[in-house]
Coordinates of C-alpha atoms in Angstrom, one line a residue:
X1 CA 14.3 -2.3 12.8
X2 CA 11.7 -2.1 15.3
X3 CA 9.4 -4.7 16.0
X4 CA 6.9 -5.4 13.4
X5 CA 2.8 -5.0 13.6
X6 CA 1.2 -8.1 13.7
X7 CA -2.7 -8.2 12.3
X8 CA -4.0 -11.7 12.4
X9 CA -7.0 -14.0 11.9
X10 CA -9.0 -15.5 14.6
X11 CA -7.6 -18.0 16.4
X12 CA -9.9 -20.5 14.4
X13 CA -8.8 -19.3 11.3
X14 CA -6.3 -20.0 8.9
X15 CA -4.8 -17.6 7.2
X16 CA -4.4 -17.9 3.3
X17 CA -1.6 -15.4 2.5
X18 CA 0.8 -13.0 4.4
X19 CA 0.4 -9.0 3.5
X20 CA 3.1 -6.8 4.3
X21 CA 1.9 -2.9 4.1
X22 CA 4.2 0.1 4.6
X23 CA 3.1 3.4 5.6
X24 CA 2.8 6.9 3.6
X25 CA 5.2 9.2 4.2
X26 CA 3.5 11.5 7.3
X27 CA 1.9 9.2 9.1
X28 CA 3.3 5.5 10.7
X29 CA 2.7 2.2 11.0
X30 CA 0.1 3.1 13.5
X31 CA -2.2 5.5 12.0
X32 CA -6.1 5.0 11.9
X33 CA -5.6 4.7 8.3
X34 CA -3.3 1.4 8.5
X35 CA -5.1 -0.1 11.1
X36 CA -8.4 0.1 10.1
X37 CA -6.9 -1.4 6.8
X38 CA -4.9 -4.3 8.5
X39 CA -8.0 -5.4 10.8
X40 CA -10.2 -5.6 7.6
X41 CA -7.5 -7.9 5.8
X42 CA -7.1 -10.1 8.7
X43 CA -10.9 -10.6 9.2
X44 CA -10.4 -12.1 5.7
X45 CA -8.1 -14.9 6.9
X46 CA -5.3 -12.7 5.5
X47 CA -1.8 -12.3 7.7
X48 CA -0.7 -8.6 7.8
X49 CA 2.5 -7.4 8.8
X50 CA 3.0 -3.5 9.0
X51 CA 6.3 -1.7 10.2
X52 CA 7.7 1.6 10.3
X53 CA 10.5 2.7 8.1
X54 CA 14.0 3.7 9.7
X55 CA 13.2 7.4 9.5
X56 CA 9.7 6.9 10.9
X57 CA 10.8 5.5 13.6
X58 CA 13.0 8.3 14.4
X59 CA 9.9 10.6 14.1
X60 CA 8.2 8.8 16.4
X61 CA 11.3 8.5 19.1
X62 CA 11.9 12.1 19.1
X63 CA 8.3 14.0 18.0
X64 CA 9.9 16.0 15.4
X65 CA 8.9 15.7 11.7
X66 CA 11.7 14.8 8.8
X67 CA 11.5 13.8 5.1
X68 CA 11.1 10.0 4.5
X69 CA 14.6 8.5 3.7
X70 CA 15.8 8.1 -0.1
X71 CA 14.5 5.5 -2.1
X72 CA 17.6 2.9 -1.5
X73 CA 17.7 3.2 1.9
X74 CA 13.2 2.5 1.5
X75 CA 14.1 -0.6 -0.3
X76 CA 16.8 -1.9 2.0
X77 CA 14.3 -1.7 4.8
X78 CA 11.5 -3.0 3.3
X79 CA 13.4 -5.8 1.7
X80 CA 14.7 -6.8 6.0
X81 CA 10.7 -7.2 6.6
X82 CA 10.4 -9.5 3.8
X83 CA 13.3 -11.6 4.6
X84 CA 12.0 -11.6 8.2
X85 CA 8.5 -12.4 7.4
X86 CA 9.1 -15.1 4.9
X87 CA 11.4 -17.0 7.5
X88 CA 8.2 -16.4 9.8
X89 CA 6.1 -17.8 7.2
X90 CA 7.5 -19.7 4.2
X91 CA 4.7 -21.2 2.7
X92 CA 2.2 -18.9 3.0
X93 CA 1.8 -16.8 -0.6
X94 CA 3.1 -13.2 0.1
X95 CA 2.1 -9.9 -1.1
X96 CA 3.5 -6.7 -0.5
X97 CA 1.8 -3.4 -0.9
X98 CA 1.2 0.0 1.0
X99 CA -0.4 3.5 1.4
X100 CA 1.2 6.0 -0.9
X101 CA 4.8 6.1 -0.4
X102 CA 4.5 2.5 1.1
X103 CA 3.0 1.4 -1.8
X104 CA 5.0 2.9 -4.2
X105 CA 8.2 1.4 -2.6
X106 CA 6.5 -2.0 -2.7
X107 CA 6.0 -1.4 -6.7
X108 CA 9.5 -0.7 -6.9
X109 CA 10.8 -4.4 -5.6
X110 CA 7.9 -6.2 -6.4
X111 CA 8.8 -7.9 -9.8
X112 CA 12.6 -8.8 -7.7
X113 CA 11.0 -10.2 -4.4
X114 CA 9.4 -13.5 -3.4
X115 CA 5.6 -11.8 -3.4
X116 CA 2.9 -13.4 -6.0
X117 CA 1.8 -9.6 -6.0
X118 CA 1.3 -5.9 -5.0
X119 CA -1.3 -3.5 -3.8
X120 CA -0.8 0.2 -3.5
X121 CA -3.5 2.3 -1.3
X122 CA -3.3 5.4 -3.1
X123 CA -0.3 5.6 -5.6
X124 CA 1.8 8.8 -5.7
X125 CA 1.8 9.3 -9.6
X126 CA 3.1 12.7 -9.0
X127 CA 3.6 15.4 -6.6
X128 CA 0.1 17.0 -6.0
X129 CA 0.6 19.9 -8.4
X130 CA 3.1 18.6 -10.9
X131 CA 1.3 16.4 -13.3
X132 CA 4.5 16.4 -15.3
X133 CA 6.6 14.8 -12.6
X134 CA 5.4 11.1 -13.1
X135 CA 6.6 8.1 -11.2
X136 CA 5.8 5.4 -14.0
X137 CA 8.2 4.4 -15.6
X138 CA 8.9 0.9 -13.9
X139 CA 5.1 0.6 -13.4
X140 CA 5.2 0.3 -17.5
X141 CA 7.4 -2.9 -17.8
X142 CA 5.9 -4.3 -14.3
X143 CA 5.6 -8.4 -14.8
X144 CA 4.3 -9.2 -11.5
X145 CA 0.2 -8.5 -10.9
X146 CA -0.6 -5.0 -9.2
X147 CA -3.6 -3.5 -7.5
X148 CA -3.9 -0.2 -7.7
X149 CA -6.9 1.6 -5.4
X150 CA -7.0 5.1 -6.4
X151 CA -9.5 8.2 -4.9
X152 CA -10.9 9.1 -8.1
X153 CA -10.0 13.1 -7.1
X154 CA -6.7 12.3 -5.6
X155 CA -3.8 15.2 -6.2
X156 CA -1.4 12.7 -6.5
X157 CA -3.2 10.9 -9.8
X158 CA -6.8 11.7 -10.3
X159 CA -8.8 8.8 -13.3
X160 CA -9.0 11.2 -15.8
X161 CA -5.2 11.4 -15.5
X162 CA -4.3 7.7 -14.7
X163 CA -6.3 6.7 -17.7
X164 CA -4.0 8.2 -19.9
X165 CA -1.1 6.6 -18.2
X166 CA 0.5 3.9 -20.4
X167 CA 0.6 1.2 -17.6
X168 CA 1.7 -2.2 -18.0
X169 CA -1.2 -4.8 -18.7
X170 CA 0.2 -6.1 -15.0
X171 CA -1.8 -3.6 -13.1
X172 CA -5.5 -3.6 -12.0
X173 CA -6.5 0.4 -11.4
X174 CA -9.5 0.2 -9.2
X175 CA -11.3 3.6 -8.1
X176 CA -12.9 4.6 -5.3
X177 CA -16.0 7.3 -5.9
X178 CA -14.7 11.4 -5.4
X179 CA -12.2 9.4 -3.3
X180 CA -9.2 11.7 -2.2
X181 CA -5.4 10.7 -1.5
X182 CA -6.8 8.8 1.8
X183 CA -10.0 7.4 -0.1
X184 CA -12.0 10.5 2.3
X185 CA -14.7 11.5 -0.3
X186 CA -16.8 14.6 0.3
X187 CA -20.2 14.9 2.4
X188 CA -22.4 15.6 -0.5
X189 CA -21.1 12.1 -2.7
X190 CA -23.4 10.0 -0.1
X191 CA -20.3 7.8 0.9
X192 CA -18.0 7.6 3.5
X193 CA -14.2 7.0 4.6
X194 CA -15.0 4.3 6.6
X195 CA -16.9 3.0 3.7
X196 CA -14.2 3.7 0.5
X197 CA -11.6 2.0 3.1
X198 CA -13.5 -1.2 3.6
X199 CA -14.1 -1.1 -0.2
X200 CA -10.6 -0.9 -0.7
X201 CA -10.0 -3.7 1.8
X202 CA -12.5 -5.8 -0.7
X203 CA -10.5 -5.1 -3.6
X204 CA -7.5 -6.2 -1.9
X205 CA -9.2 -9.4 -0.9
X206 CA -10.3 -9.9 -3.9
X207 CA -7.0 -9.5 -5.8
X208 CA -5.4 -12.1 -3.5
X209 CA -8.1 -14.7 -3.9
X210 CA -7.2 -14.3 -7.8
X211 CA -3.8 -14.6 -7.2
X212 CA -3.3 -17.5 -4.9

């Protein structure tokens, strides 16, 4: 595991809970879309924590592209960052959460982990193109609270789908107008990335405060 990403409040701040957020499948722990998300959180008094999966790492070391890992090996390494942050930080409340993949790997071990709760930046309700291939079924018996911030035109779950979903009472869907997978709406909706992402970090901020 390489070393983790640490976003953090001001020095005069204390932070109120600890976020770990893993990365989408394409694009790492650095991307502009993660770090524009972790600096927003920690502005908020919020700890966030964001690593690369094993396989990402690989990417990165050697510049060639591979498919993301299987789903146990996901868990096992997102489950180290949790055992690592908590000893970091033991009191602090945690939440885990992530873009796409990352999120959706968070949803998976959320109701078994230490976290008060989980955010996912853009689920992956099915492979753009195959509304029949959903990845629900745990998110139907989820106990633990869930935010969900979904582009309202995003190929991987658009609303008009994910309203038809039969999603545990758990989760909190929150959309983002003619968002897409990476909350990127089009020029003539009058909003922005930029904008969509530090509406998302709002919800997120929100969510925690609730859940604290």
């Amino acid at each position: 595991m390489s070393d983790l990403i640490y976003d953090l409040p001001g020095e005069d701040s204390n932070a109120v809970a600890t976020v770990i957020l893993a990365h989408g499948a394409g694009a790492g722990a650095e991307s502009e879309f993660m770090a524009s998300m972790a600096q927003l959180l920690a502005q908020q008094n919020i700890n966030v924590v964001r690593f690369n999966f094993a396989y990402m790492q690989t990417v990165l070391a050697t510049g060639k592209r591979r498919p993301p890992d299987r789903m146990p090996r996901l868990l096992e390494c997102f489950n180290a960052v949790i055992a690592r942050v908590t000893q970091q930080w033991p009191t602090l409340p945690l939440f885990v959460g992530g873009k796409s993949m990352g999120g959706r790997v968070a949803t998976m071990l959320l109701d078994d982990s230490p976290a008060r709760g989980g955010i996912a930046l853009g689920y992956p309700f099915h492979p753009p193109g195959k509304p029949d291939k959903l990845r629900t079924e745990h998110l139907e018996s989820l106990q633990k609270p869930l935010l969900i911030v979904q582009g309202e035109r995003d190929t991987f779950g658009t609303q008009k789908e994910v309203r038809g979903y039969s999603l545990s009472s758990a989760i909190d869907t929150q959309f983002l107008a003619d968002g897409d997978h990476s909350f990127k709406p089009r020029k003539a909706s009058g909003y922005s990335q930029q904008q969509h992402i530090a509406a998302a970090a709002r919800h997120c901020q929100r969510f925690i405060a609730a859940h604290l």
